[in-house]
Structure formats: C-alpha cells, structure tokens
C-alpha cells in the first residue's frame, strides 16, 4: 500500500511540474513597417563587393548587400540578384593574393591575371582609355559600381567612362546616356540601402591630394539629396551609411614625423629632417607643392611602407641620395597626406556626413554610422562571435589586401550594422549573420 501511495504522490508531482513547465516564446518573423520584397543596393566599390584591389566573383558573392539579403529572406525578403562574373571569368578585373611573407614578416602579394572578365578597351574622346568588362544581362538588385562618386550619379555620359557601370548597361561604351541614379531606380523596388559618397573623399586622400579633388560640399549636398529623393519617390524605406574617416583604414600609415626620424636615426644619427612634397595652408586649395622639411610635430599619413624612407635613389644631376631625407628626393605628394591635407579631408568628410544624417532624418531612414563604427574599431578593436577583430592590416581580419576594402568577414560585420539600424528604425527582426562563418584574409 505504501508503494502505491508513493507512486500516486510521484505521479502527481510530475503532473504538477509538467503543468509549470516554462514555455519559450520565439519571436514571429516580421519585416516591421518595412517591405523587403524587392531590395536594391546603391553605392560604389564597397557595395559591389570589391576586395584585394579588384572586383571578382568571390568578393561579389560576399558583398554586404548579398549578406543583408540572405538575412532578409528569413523574414520574407525577396530574391536578390547581383551582376556576377561567370565561373569561367571568375577573377573579374583581377586582384592580388597573399603568397607568403618575407623573413622580416612583411607580406608578399602577387597579381591574379588568369580567368579575367576583361573584354577589351575603348578610347573615349576627351577622357582616355576605359577598360571594358564582359557584359552582364539580367535582373540587378546590387547596383554597386566601383569608382562612382556622388558628383557622377546624374552625369549622363558616365556609362561610357566607367567599365564597371558600362557592363551593366545595354549599350556599349560611347553610346550610353542613362545616368547612374536613373538606372538604379528604373524598376520598382520596396527597400534600399545607400552607401554613396566614400569616393568623394577617398580618391583625394588615396592619391595624397594629387590625383583627385574633394567634391564641393554644396554639390555633394545637392546630389546626395537627389539620390535620396529618387530612392524614396514612391514612399520606399531604406538605410543609409555615413562616410568613414578615410585615414582610419590600414591603407594609410598615420605616424608622427618624430617617430619616423627616430627609426632612421638608429642607423643614421646625423639625419635631422624628413622632407615631403606638401602644400602650405595658403596653397591648400591649389595644386601647388614644394619640398619642405617636416617638423617633428607634424602628422603625416603615408600610403606606402615607411621602410622605403632612407633607401637610396638616384636623382639626375645630384647623384644617389636617401629617399625622403633630402629636399632633392622628398616623399612625393601622391604618397603622403600632410597635416593640412588631413585636416581638409576630415572637414569635408564631416560636412558630407552632416548631409547624410540630415537626409536620413528628414525621410525617417535607418542610419549606419560607419564613421563612428570604424574609428572605434581602429581605436579599440572588438570581439564578435568569439573572434578578435581590429583594423590592423591582414591580422585584423576586417580589411582585405588593398587596405581599403573589406574581407568577407568585414562585409558581414557591415551587413550586421546595417541590419541593426534597420531593425531599430522599422521594428523588424532580421537575424544577424554569423560573422565567424565568413573568412578574413586568405593565407597561402
């Protein structure tokens, strides 16, 4: 009888526990107030998936818009089609790969020149030679065009001047007259991301202020607002991103002149100055350069390894002199942003970002503050999915071998930042991508 009572008590207890078993609520998949049925992405090389100094199939497949679209599909997002290079021409424009390291740990890279998608060149009167790529036909959701600046989105001839854009258009170079922004918005869409504007500062900075100019602030504002007006003309929702601090990427080596000299003086204690071709404050709006001795307090942003400084170079009529350590062989302007140019670039980027934030606010768009995010990455690093990340070249895992564009892992991080902004703005619950599922720089 006792055993029967115990059995009854135990059974009752189990029933009581079962009735109190907690339930786990799984949030219903929702797009919130947004509609992801046809998502398009507008932007430049970062949007296209450019990496390692080129546009190629693997980079395209890991573009941040394609990663966003995969995650959107889990909450009802539609098909996302990219203008991919085909498998036989998977190396696209060509790119660089890591082949090893020197005895001192410096990376060794080599160009990839097989299985390219280059179909030829075109001579454009008044412009020069344009490299042409295999034409793409079919649907497009990713309108990323490497090289495009905001000042070119409404320029009708641009489809003849940029081979990456030309390959998407039905006409051949010399016959195109459709503007970039009209092409991207020609078909109905329900949601967009817009990361235009990077090249309006980056191309100036990456050529040391010598090979390009900063887009006029008023022009940037007018054309950026035009892009937002076009993208929201039918009430579409979307997300935009600010422009990063271009000096926060590993392509640039930011150092004080004093630090450079300290390294040189270990082997050459008599060296007292570093010489650069730089503009004075008075000449900052011009292309006037002059060799000058940089002071120990100057900040310079170099676009090549500092190990080149002090190496012997031959100057006609002078002889062999150490590079960068004499006014006869100063660091050329295309390799350095001096303190004046750094200040100028940051001023323009801040103005551009003020425009972007105002446009987002006026239309109720989601905003990814890439400027703040990447500066924080540079200053502090971060850990995501158990992976330590930084803006360090190669070892950081975020930036590709060109030091400007991202690795698949870097693009996944950007995709997640866009997703966080979209979810916050529109009440959606797009799941974030697993950053650890995407690789950083490929080692040989």
XYZ file of C-alpha atoms in Angstrom:
444
model
C 0.000 0.000 0.000
C 2.859 2.315 0.841
C 4.385 1.824 -2.601
C 1.051 2.646 -4.246
C 0.812 5.893 -2.250
C 4.349 6.841 -3.207
C 3.542 6.173 -6.830
C 0.482 8.414 -6.599
C 2.499 11.209 -4.965
C 5.281 10.945 -7.536
C 2.802 10.945 -10.415
C 1.044 13.980 -9.003
C 4.361 15.761 -8.617
C 5.327 15.036 -12.188
C 1.981 16.330 -13.421
C 2.456 19.474 -11.355
C 5.953 20.015 -12.784
C 4.654 19.452 -16.295
C 1.931 21.996 -15.782
C 4.516 24.538 -14.591
C 6.999 23.877 -17.411
C 8.107 27.223 -18.837
C 7.441 27.939 -22.488
C 9.989 29.653 -24.747
C 8.458 32.291 -26.943
C 10.072 32.553 -30.382
C 9.524 35.994 -31.885
C 7.486 35.871 -35.040
C 9.460 36.753 -38.150
C 8.495 40.237 -39.131
C 9.508 42.962 -41.526
C 8.063 45.543 -39.162
C 6.928 48.584 -41.069
C 9.317 47.887 -43.974
C 8.803 45.804 -47.117
C 11.823 43.745 -48.226
C 10.181 42.072 -51.235
C 12.492 43.901 -53.681
C 15.592 45.254 -52.012
C 18.183 47.180 -54.038
C 21.620 48.464 -53.053
C 23.223 51.598 -54.482
C 26.814 52.562 -53.832
C 30.369 52.166 -55.021
C 33.083 49.501 -54.730
C 32.198 48.622 -51.129
C 28.633 47.885 -52.229
C 29.805 45.809 -55.212
C 31.970 43.549 -53.006
C 35.302 44.854 -54.282
C 38.252 43.346 -52.374
C 42.004 42.790 -52.656
C 42.348 45.535 -55.237
C 39.768 44.157 -57.672
C 36.216 43.029 -58.355
C 35.923 39.269 -58.689
C 33.302 36.585 -58.175
C 34.159 35.547 -54.620
C 34.104 39.152 -53.478
C 30.783 39.764 -55.211
C 29.239 36.717 -53.518
C 30.286 38.097 -50.137
C 29.191 41.701 -50.679
C 27.408 43.231 -47.713
C 24.142 43.693 -49.711
C 24.089 39.984 -50.585
C 24.604 39.114 -46.907
C 21.829 41.507 -45.875
C 19.520 39.980 -48.498
C 20.180 36.445 -47.201
C 19.173 37.546 -43.731
C 16.147 39.456 -45.054
C 14.953 36.262 -46.736
C 14.332 34.820 -43.250
C 11.663 37.455 -42.616
C 10.023 37.427 -46.033
C 12.578 39.243 -48.179
C 12.560 38.564 -51.918
C 15.129 37.386 -54.459
C 18.362 39.363 -54.634
C 20.277 39.157 -57.914
C 23.783 40.508 -58.468
C 25.593 41.221 -61.767
C 28.073 38.411 -61.135
C 31.043 37.462 -63.284
C 30.568 33.945 -64.624
C 32.567 30.944 -63.438
C 34.905 30.950 -66.463
C 35.785 34.583 -65.819
C 35.555 34.430 -62.043
C 38.622 36.605 -61.452
C 36.842 39.587 -62.982
C 39.085 42.623 -63.116
C 41.946 40.753 -61.488
C 43.084 41.190 -57.900
C 46.020 40.476 -55.598
C 46.557 37.441 -53.401
C 48.831 36.734 -50.469
C 51.638 34.346 -51.409
C 53.782 34.451 -48.286
C 55.892 36.605 -46.007
C 59.464 37.854 -46.049
C 61.960 36.893 -43.377
C 61.061 40.093 -41.525
C 57.340 39.362 -41.675
C 56.339 41.714 -44.494
C 53.566 40.304 -46.703
C 54.308 39.185 -50.249
C 51.471 39.591 -52.743
C 51.066 38.663 -56.386
C 48.533 39.725 -59.034
C 45.921 37.262 -60.270
C 45.761 37.654 -64.051
C 44.017 34.498 -65.297
C 40.312 33.916 -65.958
C 39.634 37.626 -66.223
C 36.431 39.208 -67.495
C 38.160 41.926 -69.497
C 36.734 42.122 -72.994
C 38.892 44.979 -74.285
C 39.275 48.723 -74.050
C 37.564 51.766 -75.517
C 39.093 55.130 -76.358
C 36.696 57.847 -75.202
C 37.438 61.261 -76.778
C 38.398 63.820 -74.176
C 38.666 61.204 -71.455
C 41.108 58.465 -72.374
C 41.093 54.682 -72.386
C 38.422 52.751 -70.492
C 38.824 49.072 -69.583
C 35.712 47.132 -70.597
C 34.381 44.016 -68.872
C 32.166 41.178 -70.055
C 28.625 42.458 -70.428
C 26.022 41.405 -67.883
C 22.388 40.934 -68.831
C 19.601 40.053 -66.467
C 17.995 41.298 -63.293
C 20.002 43.512 -60.955
C 19.481 44.261 -57.290
C 23.054 45.230 -56.432
C 23.924 48.432 -58.307
C 27.338 48.890 -56.695
C 29.768 50.493 -59.161
C 33.452 50.719 -58.190
C 34.771 54.245 -58.615
C 31.477 56.132 -58.741
C 31.350 59.446 -56.868
C 28.225 61.270 -55.776
C 29.080 64.020 -58.270
C 28.758 61.477 -61.104
C 25.388 59.888 -60.303
C 23.484 62.358 -62.503
C 26.146 62.724 -65.214
C 24.699 61.241 -68.418
C 27.995 60.236 -70.123
C 29.232 58.314 -67.053
C 28.131 54.989 -68.529
C 30.858 55.448 -71.140
C 33.613 56.350 -68.665
C 33.387 53.560 -66.093
C 33.775 49.983 -67.282
C 32.041 48.523 -64.231
C 28.944 50.603 -64.919
C 29.175 50.082 -68.689
C 28.958 46.280 -68.281
C 25.514 46.633 -66.675
C 24.101 48.899 -69.372
C 22.576 47.632 -72.624
C 24.655 49.988 -74.786
C 28.375 49.862 -75.475
C 30.921 52.493 -74.454
C 30.351 55.678 -76.429
C 26.588 55.171 -76.796
C 25.293 55.350 -73.210
C 23.366 58.286 -71.798
C 21.471 56.826 -68.821
C 22.538 58.328 -65.515
C 23.537 56.055 -62.665
C 20.733 57.105 -60.337
C 18.100 56.779 -63.082
C 19.382 53.322 -63.980
C 19.294 52.123 -60.374
C 15.751 53.386 -59.787
C 14.236 52.481 -63.173
C 12.437 49.365 -61.901
C 10.032 49.328 -58.950
C 11.585 48.430 -55.603
C 10.410 48.421 -51.999
C 13.573 48.906 -49.924
C 17.102 50.226 -50.472
C 20.500 50.748 -48.914
C 22.573 53.729 -49.998
C 26.322 53.946 -49.306
C 27.322 56.546 -51.864
C 29.887 59.238 -51.109
C 33.018 57.387 -49.964
C 34.925 58.094 -53.178
C 34.257 61.813 -52.941
C 36.887 61.903 -50.178
C 38.781 58.628 -50.576
C 40.079 59.249 -54.102
C 41.545 62.560 -52.969
C 43.145 61.058 -49.872
C 44.484 57.902 -51.518
C 46.377 59.982 -54.088
C 47.836 62.288 -51.470
C 45.629 65.091 -52.686
C 47.432 64.970 -56.026
C 45.300 62.784 -58.278
C 41.768 63.869 -57.426
C 39.807 66.655 -55.788
C 37.357 66.692 -52.917
C 33.786 67.105 -54.087
C 32.461 70.577 -53.353
C 30.301 70.488 -50.212
C 27.302 72.193 -51.795
C 27.494 69.883 -54.812
C 27.638 66.856 -52.520
C 24.576 68.024 -50.598
C 22.549 68.699 -53.754
C 23.366 65.376 -55.398
C 23.083 63.276 -52.245
C 19.638 64.748 -51.620
C 18.800 63.984 -55.254
C 19.708 60.339 -54.687
C 17.507 60.152 -51.584
C 14.667 61.907 -53.378
C 14.828 59.362 -56.219
C 15.100 56.395 -53.851
C 12.108 57.457 -51.745
C 9.942 58.823 -54.571
C 7.290 56.114 -54.128
C 7.482 56.104 -50.339
C 10.172 53.418 -50.125
C 12.004 52.872 -46.878
C 15.704 52.260 -46.632
C 19.012 52.587 -44.818
C 21.986 54.865 -45.447
C 25.530 54.931 -44.115
C 27.921 57.725 -43.275
C 31.345 58.022 -44.869
C 34.245 56.580 -42.876
C 37.206 58.614 -41.768
C 39.427 57.709 -44.706
C 42.537 57.862 -42.532
C 41.118 55.073 -40.327
C 41.814 52.326 -42.882
C 45.098 50.365 -42.964
C 45.938 51.619 -46.463
C 47.246 54.688 -44.683
C 50.046 54.599 -42.115
C 49.495 57.504 -39.754
C 52.654 58.484 -37.898
C 54.409 61.496 -36.457
C 57.483 62.726 -38.229
C 59.343 62.354 -34.948
C 58.591 58.622 -34.896
C 59.910 58.185 -38.440
C 63.068 60.102 -37.681
C 63.675 58.126 -34.511
C 63.709 54.933 -36.566
C 66.017 56.394 -39.217
C 68.405 57.866 -36.675
C 69.183 54.448 -35.208
C 71.344 53.829 -38.263
C 71.914 57.431 -39.368
C 72.162 59.648 -36.273
C 73.064 62.754 -38.280
C 69.670 62.839 -40.043
C 67.648 65.749 -38.687
C 64.693 66.152 -41.049
C 62.148 64.312 -43.154
C 61.282 66.019 -46.431
C 57.864 65.865 -48.053
C 56.232 67.453 -51.066
C 53.374 69.222 -49.352
C 51.061 72.165 -49.698
C 51.172 75.058 -47.306
C 47.992 76.226 -45.628
C 47.883 79.123 -48.072
C 48.086 76.737 -51.039
C 45.685 74.085 -49.735
C 43.043 74.876 -52.368
C 45.563 74.642 -55.193
C 47.881 72.019 -56.638
C 51.000 73.920 -55.523
C 53.545 71.647 -53.883
C 57.038 72.302 -52.580
C 59.620 70.183 -50.817
C 59.838 71.178 -47.188
C 61.308 69.791 -44.015
C 58.506 68.354 -41.933
C 58.722 69.277 -38.265
C 58.778 66.678 -35.506
C 55.243 67.681 -34.531
C 53.775 67.094 -37.986
C 51.401 64.217 -38.580
C 51.721 62.520 -41.946
C 49.613 59.808 -43.486
C 51.699 57.615 -45.747
C 50.315 55.323 -48.434
C 53.397 53.114 -48.631
C 55.564 51.277 -46.070
C 57.769 53.616 -44.069
C 60.654 51.205 -44.694
C 61.081 52.898 -48.090
C 62.269 56.049 -46.341
C 66.045 56.348 -46.400
C 66.500 53.895 -49.255
C 68.998 55.110 -51.900
C 67.548 56.688 -55.036
C 69.344 58.253 -57.981
C 68.472 61.858 -58.788
C 69.719 63.155 -62.165
C 72.356 65.824 -61.720
C 72.614 65.131 -57.998
C 73.587 61.505 -57.569
C 72.461 58.877 -55.066
C 70.564 60.290 -52.090
C 68.357 58.808 -49.335
C 64.667 58.898 -50.212
C 62.663 61.295 -48.072
C 65.660 62.603 -46.166
C 66.762 65.345 -48.541
C 64.961 68.091 -50.471
C 66.401 66.520 -53.646
C 64.307 63.371 -53.130
C 61.304 64.284 -50.965
C 58.402 61.902 -50.450
C 56.181 62.578 -53.471
C 52.851 64.219 -52.863
C 50.873 61.198 -54.076
C 52.283 59.137 -51.212
C 51.547 61.436 -48.317
C 48.772 63.469 -46.798
C 50.376 66.177 -44.749
C 48.780 67.711 -41.677
C 46.992 70.393 -43.727
C 45.517 67.842 -46.128
C 44.405 65.579 -43.272
C 42.541 68.474 -41.667
C 40.972 69.402 -45.003
C 39.856 65.828 -45.709
C 38.309 65.402 -42.273
C 36.488 68.708 -42.629
C 34.914 67.616 -45.910
C 34.010 64.161 -44.598
C 32.314 65.720 -41.579
C 30.357 68.042 -43.874
C 29.330 65.121 -46.101
C 28.182 63.165 -43.050
C 26.133 66.094 -41.797
C 24.314 65.996 -45.148
C 23.782 62.219 -44.933
C 22.422 62.359 -41.388
C 20.090 65.236 -42.234
C 18.754 63.362 -45.271
C 18.158 60.227 -43.203
C 16.381 62.218 -40.510
C 14.170 64.075 -42.980
C 12.940 60.844 -44.575
C 12.891 58.650 -41.453
C 15.573 56.315 -42.827
C 17.745 53.901 -40.878
C 21.302 55.139 -40.360
C 24.514 53.137 -40.002
C 27.191 55.498 -38.679
C 30.187 53.907 -40.394
C 32.410 56.851 -39.443
C 31.979 56.237 -35.707
C 31.988 52.452 -36.024
C 35.266 52.191 -37.946
C 37.003 54.784 -35.782
C 36.010 52.715 -32.756
C 37.323 49.580 -34.450
C 40.654 51.296 -35.046
C 40.899 52.640 -31.510
C 39.675 49.670 -29.519
C 39.207 46.591 -31.704
C 36.276 44.313 -30.922
C 35.266 40.706 -30.385
C 32.357 39.326 -32.431
C 31.217 35.692 -32.325
C 34.324 34.944 -30.282
C 36.605 36.351 -32.998
C 39.010 39.185 -32.158
C 38.947 41.878 -34.823
C 40.821 45.103 -35.480
C 41.698 47.465 -38.310
C 45.246 46.090 -38.491
C 46.458 45.148 -41.956
C 45.982 41.391 -42.634
C 45.954 40.295 -38.986
C 42.877 42.361 -38.117
C 40.590 40.179 -40.233
C 38.394 43.060 -41.440
C 40.283 44.736 -44.287
C 41.385 42.964 -47.449
C 44.845 43.082 -49.014
C 44.300 46.500 -50.614
C 43.947 48.047 -47.158
C 40.737 49.889 -48.073
C 38.070 47.360 -48.973
C 36.829 44.583 -46.749
C 37.216 40.840 -46.386
C 34.099 38.626 -46.402
C 34.236 38.848 -42.604
C 34.440 42.628 -42.806
C 31.462 42.748 -45.156
C 29.484 40.504 -42.775
C 30.210 42.960 -39.954
C 28.980 45.859 -42.104
C 25.875 43.869 -43.084
C 25.073 43.320 -39.415
C 25.476 47.012 -38.636
C 23.017 47.845 -41.401
C 20.664 45.149 -40.072
C 20.836 46.557 -36.531
C 19.954 50.012 -37.850
C 17.100 48.654 -39.990
C 15.619 46.627 -37.130
C 15.796 49.597 -34.807
C 14.197 52.019 -37.251
C 11.430 49.824 -38.650
C 10.664 47.339 -35.875
C 11.777 44.371 -37.981
C 13.676 41.406 -36.591
C 16.059 40.446 -39.365
C 18.524 37.996 -37.787
C 22.190 38.991 -37.878
C 24.679 37.000 -39.961
C 27.227 34.778 -38.229
C 30.458 36.742 -38.607
C 32.591 33.690 -37.771
C 31.158 31.912 -40.832
C 32.974 34.373 -43.106
C 36.724 34.371 -43.662
C 39.257 37.146 -43.251
C 42.372 37.425 -45.425
C 43.196 34.093 -47.099
C 46.619 32.759 -46.177
C 48.630 30.675 -48.648
